[in-house]
Coordinates of N, CA and C in Angstrom, one line a residue:
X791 N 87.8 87.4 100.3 CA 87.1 87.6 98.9 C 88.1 87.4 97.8
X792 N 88.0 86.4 97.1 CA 88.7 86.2 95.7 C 88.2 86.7 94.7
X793 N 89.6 87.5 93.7 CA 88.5 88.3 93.0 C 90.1 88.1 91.9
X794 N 90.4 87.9 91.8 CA 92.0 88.1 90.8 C 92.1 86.7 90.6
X795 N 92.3 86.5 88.9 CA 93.0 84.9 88.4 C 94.1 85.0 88.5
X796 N 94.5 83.8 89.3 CA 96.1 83.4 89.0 C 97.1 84.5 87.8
X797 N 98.0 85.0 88.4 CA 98.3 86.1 86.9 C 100.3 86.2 87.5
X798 N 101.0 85.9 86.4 CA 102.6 86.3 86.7 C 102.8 87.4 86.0
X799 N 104.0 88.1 86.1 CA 104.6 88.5 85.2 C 105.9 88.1 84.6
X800 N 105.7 88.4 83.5 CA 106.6 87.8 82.7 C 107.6 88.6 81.8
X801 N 109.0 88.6 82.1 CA 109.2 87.4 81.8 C 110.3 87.4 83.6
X802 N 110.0 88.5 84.2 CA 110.4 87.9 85.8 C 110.2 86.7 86.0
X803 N 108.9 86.2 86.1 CA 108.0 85.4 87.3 C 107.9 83.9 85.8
X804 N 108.7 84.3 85.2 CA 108.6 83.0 84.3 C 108.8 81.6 84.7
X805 N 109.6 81.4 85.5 CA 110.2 80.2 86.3 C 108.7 79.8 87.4
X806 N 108.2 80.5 88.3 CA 107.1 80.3 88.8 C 106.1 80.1 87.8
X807 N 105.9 80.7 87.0 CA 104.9 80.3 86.0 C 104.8 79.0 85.3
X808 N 105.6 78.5 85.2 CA 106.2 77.2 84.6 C 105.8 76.7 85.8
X809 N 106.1 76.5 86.9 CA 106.1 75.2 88.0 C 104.5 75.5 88.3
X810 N 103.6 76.7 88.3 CA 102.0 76.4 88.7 C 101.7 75.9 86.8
X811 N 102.2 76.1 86.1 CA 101.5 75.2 85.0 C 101.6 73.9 84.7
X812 N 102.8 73.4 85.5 CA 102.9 72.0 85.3 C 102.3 71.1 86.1
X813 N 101.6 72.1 87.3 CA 101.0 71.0 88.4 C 100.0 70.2 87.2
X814 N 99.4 71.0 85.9 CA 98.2 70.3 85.0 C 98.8 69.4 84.3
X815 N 100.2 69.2 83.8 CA 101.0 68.7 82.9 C 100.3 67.3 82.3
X816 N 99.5 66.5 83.7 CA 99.0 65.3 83.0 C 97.8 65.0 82.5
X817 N 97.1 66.3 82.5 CA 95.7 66.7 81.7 C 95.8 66.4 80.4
X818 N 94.7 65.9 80.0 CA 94.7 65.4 78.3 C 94.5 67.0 77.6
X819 N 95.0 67.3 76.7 CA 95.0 68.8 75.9 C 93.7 69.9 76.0
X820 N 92.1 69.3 76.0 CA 91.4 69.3 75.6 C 91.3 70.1 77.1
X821 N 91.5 69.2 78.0 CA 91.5 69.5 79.8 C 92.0 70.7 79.8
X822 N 92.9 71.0 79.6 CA 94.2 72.0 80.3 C 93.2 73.3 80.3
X823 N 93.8 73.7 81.3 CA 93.4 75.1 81.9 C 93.9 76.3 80.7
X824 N 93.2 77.4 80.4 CA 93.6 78.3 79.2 C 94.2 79.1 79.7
X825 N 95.2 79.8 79.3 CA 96.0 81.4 80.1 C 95.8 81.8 78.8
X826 N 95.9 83.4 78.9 CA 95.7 84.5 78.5 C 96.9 85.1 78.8
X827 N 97.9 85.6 77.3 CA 98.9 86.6 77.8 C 98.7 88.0 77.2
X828 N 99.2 89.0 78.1 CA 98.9 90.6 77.7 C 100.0 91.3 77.9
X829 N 100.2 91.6 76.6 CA 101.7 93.0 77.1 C 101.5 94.1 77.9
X830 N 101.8 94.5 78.5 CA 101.9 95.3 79.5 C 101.6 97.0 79.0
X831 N 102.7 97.2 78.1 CA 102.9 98.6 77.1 C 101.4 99.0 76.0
X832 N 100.9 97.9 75.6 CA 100.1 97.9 74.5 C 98.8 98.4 75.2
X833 N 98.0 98.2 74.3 CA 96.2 98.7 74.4 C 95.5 98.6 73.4
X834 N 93.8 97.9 73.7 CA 93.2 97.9 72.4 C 92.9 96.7 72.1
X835 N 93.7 96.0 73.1 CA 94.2 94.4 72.8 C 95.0 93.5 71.6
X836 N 96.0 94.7 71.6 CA 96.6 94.6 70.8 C 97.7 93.8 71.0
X837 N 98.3 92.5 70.7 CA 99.6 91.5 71.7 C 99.0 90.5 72.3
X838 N 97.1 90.7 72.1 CA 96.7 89.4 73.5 C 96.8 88.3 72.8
X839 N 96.9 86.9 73.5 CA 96.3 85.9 72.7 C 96.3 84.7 73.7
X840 N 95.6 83.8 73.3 CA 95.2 82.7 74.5 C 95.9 81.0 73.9
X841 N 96.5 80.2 75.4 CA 97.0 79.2 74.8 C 96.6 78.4 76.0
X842 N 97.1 76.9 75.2 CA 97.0 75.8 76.9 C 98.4 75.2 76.4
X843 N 99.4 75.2 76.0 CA 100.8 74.3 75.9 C 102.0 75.7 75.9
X844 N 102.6 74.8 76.4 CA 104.0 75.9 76.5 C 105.3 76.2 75.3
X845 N 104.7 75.2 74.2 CA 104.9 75.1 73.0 C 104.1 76.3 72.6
X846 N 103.2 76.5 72.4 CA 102.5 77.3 72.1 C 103.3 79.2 72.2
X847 N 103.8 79.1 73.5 CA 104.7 80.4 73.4 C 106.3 80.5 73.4
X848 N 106.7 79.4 73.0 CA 108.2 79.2 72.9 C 108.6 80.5 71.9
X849 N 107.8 80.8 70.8 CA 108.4 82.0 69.7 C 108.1 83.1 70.9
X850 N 107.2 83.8 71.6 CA 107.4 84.7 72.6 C 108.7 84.3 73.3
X851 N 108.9 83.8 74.1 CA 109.9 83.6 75.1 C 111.0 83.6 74.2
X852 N 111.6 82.9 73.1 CA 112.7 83.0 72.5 C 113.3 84.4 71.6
X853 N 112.0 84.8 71.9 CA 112.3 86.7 71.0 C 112.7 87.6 72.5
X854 N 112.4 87.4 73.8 CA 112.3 87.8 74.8 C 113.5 87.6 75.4
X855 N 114.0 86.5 75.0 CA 115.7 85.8 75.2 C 116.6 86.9 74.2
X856 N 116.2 86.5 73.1 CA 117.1 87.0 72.2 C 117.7 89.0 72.2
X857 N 116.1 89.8 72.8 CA 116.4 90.7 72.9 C 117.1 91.0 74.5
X858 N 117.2 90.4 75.5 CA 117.9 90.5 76.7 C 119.5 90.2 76.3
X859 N 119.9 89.7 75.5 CA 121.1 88.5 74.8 C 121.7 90.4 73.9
X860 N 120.6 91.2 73.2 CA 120.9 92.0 72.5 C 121.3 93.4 73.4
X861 N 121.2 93.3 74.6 CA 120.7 93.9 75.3 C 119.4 95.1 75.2
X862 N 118.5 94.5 74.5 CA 117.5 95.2 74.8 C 116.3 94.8 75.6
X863 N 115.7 95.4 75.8 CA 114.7 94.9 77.5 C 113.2 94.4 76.9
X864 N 113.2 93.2 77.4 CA 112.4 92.3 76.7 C 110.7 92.8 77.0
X865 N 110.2 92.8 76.4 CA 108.7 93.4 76.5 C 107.9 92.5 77.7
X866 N 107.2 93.3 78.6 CA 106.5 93.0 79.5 C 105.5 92.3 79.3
X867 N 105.4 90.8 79.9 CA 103.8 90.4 79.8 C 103.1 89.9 81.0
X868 N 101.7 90.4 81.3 CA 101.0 89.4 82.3 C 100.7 88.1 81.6
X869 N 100.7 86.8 82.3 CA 100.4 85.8 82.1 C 98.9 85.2 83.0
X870 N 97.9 85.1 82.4 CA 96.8 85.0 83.4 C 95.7 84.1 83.3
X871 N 95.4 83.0 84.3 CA 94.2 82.3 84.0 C 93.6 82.8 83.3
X872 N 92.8 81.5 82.4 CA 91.5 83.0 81.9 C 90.3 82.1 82.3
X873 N 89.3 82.9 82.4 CA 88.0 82.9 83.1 C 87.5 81.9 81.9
X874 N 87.3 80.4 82.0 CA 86.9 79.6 80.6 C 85.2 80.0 81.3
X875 N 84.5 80.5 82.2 CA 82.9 80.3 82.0 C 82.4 81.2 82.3
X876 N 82.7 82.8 81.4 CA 82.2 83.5 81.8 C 80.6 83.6 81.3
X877 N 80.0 84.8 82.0 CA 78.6 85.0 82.2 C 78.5 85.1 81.1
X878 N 77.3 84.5 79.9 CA 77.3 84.8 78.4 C 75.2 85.6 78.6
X879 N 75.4 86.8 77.4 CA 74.4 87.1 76.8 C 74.5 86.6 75.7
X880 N 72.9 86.3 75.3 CA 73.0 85.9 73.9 C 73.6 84.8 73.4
X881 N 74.7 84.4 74.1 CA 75.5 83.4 73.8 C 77.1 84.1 73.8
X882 N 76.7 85.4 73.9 CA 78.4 86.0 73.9 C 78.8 86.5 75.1
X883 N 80.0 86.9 75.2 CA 80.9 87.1 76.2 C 81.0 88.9 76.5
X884 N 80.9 89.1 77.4 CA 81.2 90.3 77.7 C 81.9 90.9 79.1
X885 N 82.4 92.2 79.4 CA 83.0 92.4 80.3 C 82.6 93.6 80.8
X886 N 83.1 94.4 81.7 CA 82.4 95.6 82.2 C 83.9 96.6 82.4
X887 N 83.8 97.6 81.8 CA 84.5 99.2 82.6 C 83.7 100.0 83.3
X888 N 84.4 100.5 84.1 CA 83.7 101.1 85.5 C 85.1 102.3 86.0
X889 N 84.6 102.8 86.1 CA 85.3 104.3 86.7 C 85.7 104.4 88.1
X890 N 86.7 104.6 88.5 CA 87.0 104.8 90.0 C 87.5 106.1 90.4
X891 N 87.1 106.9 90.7 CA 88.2 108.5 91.3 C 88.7 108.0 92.8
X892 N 90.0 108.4 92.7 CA 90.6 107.7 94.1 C 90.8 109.2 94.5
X893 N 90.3 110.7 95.3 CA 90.7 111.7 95.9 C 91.9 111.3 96.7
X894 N 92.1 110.4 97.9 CA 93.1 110.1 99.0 C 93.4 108.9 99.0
X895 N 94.7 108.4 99.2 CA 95.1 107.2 99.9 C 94.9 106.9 101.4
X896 N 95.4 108.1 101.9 CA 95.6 107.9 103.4 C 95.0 109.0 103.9
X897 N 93.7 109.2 104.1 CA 92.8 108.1 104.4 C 92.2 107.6 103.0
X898 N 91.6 106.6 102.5 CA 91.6 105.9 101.6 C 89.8 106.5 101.4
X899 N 90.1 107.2 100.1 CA 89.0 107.8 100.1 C 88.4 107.6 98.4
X900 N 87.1 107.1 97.8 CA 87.1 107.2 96.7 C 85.5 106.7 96.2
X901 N 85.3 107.2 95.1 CA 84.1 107.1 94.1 C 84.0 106.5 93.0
X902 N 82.7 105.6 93.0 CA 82.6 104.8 91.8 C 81.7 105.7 91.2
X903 N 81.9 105.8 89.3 CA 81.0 106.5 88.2 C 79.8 105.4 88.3
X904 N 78.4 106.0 88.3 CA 77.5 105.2 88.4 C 77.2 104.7 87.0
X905 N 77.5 105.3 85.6 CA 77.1 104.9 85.1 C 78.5 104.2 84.2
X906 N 79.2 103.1 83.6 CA 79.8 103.0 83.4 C 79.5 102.2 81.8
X907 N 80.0 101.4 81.4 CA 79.5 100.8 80.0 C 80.5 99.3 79.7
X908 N 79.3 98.3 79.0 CA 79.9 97.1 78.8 C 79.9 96.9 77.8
X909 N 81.2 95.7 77.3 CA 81.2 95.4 76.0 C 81.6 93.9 75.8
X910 N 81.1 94.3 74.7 CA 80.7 92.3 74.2 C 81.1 92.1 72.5
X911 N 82.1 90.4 72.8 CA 82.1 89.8 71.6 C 81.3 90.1 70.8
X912 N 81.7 89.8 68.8 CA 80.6 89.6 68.1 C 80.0 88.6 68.1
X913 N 80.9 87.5 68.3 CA 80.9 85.9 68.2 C 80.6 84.8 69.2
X914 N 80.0 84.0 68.8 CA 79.2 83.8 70.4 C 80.2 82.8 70.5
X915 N 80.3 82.5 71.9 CA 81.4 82.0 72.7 C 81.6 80.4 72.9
X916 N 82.9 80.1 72.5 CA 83.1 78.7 72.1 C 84.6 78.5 72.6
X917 N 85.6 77.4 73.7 CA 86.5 77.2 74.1 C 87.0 76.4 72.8
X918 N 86.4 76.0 71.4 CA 86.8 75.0 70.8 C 88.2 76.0 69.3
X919 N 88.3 77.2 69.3 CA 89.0 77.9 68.7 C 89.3 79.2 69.6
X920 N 90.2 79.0 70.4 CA 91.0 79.9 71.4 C 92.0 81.0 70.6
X921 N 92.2 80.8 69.2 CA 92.5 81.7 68.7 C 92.2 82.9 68.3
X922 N 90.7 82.9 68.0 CA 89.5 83.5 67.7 C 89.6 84.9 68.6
X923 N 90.0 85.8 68.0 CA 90.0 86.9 68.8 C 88.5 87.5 68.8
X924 N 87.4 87.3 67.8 CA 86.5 88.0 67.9 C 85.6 87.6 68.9
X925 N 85.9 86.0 69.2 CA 85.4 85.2 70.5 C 85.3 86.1 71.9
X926 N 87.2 85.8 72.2 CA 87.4 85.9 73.3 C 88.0 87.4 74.2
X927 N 88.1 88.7 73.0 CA 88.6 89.6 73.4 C 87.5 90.9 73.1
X928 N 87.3 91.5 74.3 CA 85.9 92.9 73.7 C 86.0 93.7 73.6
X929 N 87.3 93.8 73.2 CA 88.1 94.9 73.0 C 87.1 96.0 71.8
X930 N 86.6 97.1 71.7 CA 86.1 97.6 70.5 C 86.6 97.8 69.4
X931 N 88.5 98.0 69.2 CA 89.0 97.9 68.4 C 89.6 96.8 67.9
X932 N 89.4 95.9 68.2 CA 89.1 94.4 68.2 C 87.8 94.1 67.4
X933 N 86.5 94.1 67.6 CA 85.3 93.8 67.6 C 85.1 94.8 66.0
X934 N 85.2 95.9 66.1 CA 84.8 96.6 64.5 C 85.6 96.3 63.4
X935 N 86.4 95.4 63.5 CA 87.4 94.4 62.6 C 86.7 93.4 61.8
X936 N 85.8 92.9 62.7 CA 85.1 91.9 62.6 C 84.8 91.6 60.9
X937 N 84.6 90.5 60.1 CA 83.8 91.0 58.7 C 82.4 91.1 59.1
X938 N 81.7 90.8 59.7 CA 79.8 91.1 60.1 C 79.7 92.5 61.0
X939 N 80.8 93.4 61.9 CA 81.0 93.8 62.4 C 79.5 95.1 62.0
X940 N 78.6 95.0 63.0 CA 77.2 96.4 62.9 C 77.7 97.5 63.4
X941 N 78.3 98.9 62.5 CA 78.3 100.1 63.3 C 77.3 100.9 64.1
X942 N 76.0 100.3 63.2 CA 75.0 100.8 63.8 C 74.4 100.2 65.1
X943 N 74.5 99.1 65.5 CA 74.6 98.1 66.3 C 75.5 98.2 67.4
X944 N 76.8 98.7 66.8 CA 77.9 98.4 68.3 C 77.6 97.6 68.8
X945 N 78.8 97.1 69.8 CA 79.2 96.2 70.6 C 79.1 96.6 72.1
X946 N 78.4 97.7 72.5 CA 78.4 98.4 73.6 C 76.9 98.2 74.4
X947 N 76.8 98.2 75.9 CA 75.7 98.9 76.1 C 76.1 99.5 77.2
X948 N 75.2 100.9 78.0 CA 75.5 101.3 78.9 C 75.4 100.7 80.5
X949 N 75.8 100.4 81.2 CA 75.9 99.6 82.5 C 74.7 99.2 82.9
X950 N 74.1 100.6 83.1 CA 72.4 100.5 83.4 C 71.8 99.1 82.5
X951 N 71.7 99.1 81.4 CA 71.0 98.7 80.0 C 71.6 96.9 81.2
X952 N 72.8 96.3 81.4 CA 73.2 95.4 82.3 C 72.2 94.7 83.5
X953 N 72.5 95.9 84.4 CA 71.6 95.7 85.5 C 70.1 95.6 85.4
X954 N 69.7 95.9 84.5 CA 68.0 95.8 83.8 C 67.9 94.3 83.6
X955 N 68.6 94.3 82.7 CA 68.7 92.7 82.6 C 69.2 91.5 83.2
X956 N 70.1 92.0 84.3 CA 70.2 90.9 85.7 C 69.2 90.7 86.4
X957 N 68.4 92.6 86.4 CA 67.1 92.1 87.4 C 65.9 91.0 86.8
X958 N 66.0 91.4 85.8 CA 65.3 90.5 85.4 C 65.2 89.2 85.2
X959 N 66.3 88.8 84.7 CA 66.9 87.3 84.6 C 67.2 86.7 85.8
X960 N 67.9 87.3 86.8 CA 68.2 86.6 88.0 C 67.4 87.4 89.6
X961 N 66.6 88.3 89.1 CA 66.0 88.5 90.5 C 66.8 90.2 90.7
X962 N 66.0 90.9 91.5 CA 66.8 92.1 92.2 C 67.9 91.9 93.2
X963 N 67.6 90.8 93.7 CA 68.6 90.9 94.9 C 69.9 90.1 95.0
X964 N 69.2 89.4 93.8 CA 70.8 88.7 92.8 C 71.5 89.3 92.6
X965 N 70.5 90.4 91.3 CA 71.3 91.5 90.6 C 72.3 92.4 91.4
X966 N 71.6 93.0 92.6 CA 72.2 94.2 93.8 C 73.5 93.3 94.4
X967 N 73.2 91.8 94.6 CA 74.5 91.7 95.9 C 75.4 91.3 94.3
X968 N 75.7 91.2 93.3 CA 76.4 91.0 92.1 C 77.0 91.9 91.7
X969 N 76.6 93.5 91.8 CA 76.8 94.9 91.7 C 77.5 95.0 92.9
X970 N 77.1 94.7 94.4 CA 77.6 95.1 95.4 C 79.0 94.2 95.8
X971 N 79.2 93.0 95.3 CA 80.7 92.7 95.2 C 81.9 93.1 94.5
X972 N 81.2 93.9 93.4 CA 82.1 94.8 92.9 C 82.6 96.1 93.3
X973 N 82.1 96.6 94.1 CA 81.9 98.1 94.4 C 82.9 97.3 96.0
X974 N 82.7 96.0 96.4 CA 83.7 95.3 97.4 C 84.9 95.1 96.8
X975 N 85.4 94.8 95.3 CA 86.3 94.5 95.1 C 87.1 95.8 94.6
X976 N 86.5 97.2 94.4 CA 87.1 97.8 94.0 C 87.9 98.1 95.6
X977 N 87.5 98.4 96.7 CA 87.8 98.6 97.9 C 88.8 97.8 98.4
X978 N 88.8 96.7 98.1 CA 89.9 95.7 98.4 C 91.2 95.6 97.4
X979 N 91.1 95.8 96.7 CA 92.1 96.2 95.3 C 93.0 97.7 95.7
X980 N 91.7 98.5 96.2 CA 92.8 99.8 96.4 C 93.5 99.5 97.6
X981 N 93.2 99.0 98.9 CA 93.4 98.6 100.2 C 94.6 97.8 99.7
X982 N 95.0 97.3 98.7 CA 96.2 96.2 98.4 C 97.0 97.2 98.3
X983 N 97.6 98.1 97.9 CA 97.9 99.1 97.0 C 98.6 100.5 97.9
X984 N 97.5 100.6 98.7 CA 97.3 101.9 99.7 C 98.4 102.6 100.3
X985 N 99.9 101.1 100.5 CA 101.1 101.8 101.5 C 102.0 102.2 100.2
X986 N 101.9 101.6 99.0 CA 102.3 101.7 97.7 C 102.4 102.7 96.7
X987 N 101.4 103.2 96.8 CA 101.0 104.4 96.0 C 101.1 105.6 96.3
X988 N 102.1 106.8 95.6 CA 102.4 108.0 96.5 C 101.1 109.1 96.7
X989 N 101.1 109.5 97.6 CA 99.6 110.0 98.2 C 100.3 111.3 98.0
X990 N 99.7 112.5 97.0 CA 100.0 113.6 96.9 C 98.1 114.5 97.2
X991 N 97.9 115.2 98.4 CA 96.7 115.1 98.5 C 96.3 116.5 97.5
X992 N 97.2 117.1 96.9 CA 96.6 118.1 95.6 C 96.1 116.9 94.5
X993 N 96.0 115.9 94.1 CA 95.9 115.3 93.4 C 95.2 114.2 93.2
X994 N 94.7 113.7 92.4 CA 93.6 112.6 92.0 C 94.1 111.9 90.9
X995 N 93.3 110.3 91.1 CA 93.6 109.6 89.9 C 92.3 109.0 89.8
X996 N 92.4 109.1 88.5 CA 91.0 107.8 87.8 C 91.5 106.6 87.2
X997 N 90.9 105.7 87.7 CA 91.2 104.0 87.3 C 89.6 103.9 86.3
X998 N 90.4 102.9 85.1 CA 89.3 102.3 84.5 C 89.4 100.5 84.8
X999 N 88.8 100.2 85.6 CA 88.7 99.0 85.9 C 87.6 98.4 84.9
X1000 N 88.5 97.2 84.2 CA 88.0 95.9 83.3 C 87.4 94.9 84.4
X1001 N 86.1 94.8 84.3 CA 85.6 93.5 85.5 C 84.9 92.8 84.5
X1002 N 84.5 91.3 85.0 CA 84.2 89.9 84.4 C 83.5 89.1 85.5
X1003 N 82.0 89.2 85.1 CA 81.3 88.3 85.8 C 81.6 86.8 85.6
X1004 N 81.6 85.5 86.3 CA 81.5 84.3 85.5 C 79.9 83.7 85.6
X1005 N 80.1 82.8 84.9 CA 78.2 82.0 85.1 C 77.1 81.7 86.7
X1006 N 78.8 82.0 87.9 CA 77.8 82.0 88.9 C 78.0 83.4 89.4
X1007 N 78.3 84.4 88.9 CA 78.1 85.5 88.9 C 79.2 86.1 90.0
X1008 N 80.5 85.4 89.7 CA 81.9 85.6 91.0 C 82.2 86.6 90.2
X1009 N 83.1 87.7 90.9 CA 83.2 89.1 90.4 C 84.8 88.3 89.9
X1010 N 85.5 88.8 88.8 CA 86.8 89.0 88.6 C 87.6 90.2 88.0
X1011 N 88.5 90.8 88.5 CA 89.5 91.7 88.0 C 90.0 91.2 87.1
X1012 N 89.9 92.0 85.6 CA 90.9 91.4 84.7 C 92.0 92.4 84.7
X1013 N 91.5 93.9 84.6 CA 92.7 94.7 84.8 C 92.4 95.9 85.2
X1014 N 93.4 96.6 85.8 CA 92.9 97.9 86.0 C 93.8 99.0 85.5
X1015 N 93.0 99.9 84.8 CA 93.9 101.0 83.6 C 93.9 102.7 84.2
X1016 N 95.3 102.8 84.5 CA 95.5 104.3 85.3 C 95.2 105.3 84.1
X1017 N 94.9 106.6 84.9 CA 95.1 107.7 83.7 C 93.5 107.7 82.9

C-alpha cells in the first residue's frame, strides 16, 4: 500500500533530494512536478510554500549555509511531492485530521476518533499561481487571512458532513472502502514506527494525522502531529 509522497529531509537529505529532482530536469517548466517545503519547528502553516525550480529555493538553502558557517543549526525542513490532483469540492481543495490514541506499541494497540473534522481552501484550486497560499494550504490560520474570508461560514466541516457526501457522489461502497484505506494506513504508518518508539505502558499518545484524498480517491499522509 502506498500512501506517503516522495518527502526528504532537509537540509540532511539535500544531496539526494537534488539527484530525485533532476531525474525531471528536461521537463519544460510548466511540466515539472511541484514540491512543497515545511519547517519542521513551525505550525499553522507557517514557513510553507510550493516551488518547481531549484532557483526558486536557493535564498532557503543559502540562509541554511550561512547559519551552519555561524555555527548555528540550520532550521529543519521536509521537502515533499505535492499531491497536484487532489479530490476538489466545489472546486476547492481540502484535507482531513483524524485522531489516533495509540494505548501500546508492543503489542500494537490503538483507536481511531470517529468523528474527526475537515478543512478546505477559500480559493478554488488552480496549479497556475503556486504561490497562492489561500489556494493550496487549509491551514485555518491561513484561510481566516483571507480578504473574503466568512467567519460565519468557516472553512471547516465535521468528517461525518464528508462521508455524506462521498456516499452520495460516489456510491456507499466507494465511500466505505475510501474511509477503510485510511483506517489501513493509519495501521501501517504505526507498524513503520513500532521498534522505534519507546513503549512506556503507563502511557498514551495521540496523533493528529493530516490525510489527503486525490481525484481517484488514493489515501495520502501528509503529516502526522504528536501531542
Amino acid at each position: 500500500m502506498s500512501f506517503f509522497p516522495t518527502t526528504y529531509d532537509l537540509p540532511d537529505q539535500w544531496h539526494m533530494f537534488v539527484e530525485e529532482f533532476k531525474k525531471e530536469r528536461n521537463h519544460n517548466r510548466a511540466d515539472k512536478p511541484i514540491w512543497i517545503m515545511k519547517p519542521v519547528s513551525k505550525s499553522q502553516g507557517r514557513g510553507i510554500f510550493l516551488f518547481r525550480d531549484l532557483k526558486d529555493i536557493q535564498d532557503w538553502k543559502r540562509d541554511g549555509k550561512e547559519k551552519k558557517e555561524n555555527a548555528e543549526e540550520a532550521e529543519t525542513y521536509i521537502v515533499q511531492r505535492y499531491i497536484e490532483q487532489p479530490l476538489l469540492i466545489g472546486g476547492k481543495k481540502f484535507d482531513m485530521r483524524i485522531y489516533v490514541l495509540v494505548t501500546s506499541y508492543v503489542p500494537l494497540r490503538a483507536w481511531v476518533y470517529r468523528e474527526g473534522f475537515v478543512r478546505f481552501s477559500g480559493t478554488r484550486y488552480s496549479l497556475d499561481q503556486i504561490e497562492d497560499t489561500f489556494v493550496h494550504l487549509t491551514n485555518v490560520a491561513i484561510q481566516k487571512t483571507a480578504p473574503d474570508y466568512n467567519p460565519d461560514r468557516g472553512a471547516k466541516w465535521p468528517l461525518m458532513n464528508l462521508r455524506r457526501y462521498m456516499e452520495t457522489s460516489r456510491g456507499i461502497q466507494v465511500s466505505n472502502a475510501a474511509f477503510r484505506r485510511i483506517n489501513e494506513m493509519f495501521w501501517y504508518s504505526l507498524l513503520a514506527v513500532q521498534d522505534k518508539v519507546i513503549n512506556d505502558k503507563h502511557c498514551f499518545e495521540l496523533y493528529g494525522y493530516d490525510v489527503l484524498f486525490d481525484e481517484s480517491l488514493n489515501v495520502w499522509l501528509i503529516e502526522v502531529n504528536a501531542s
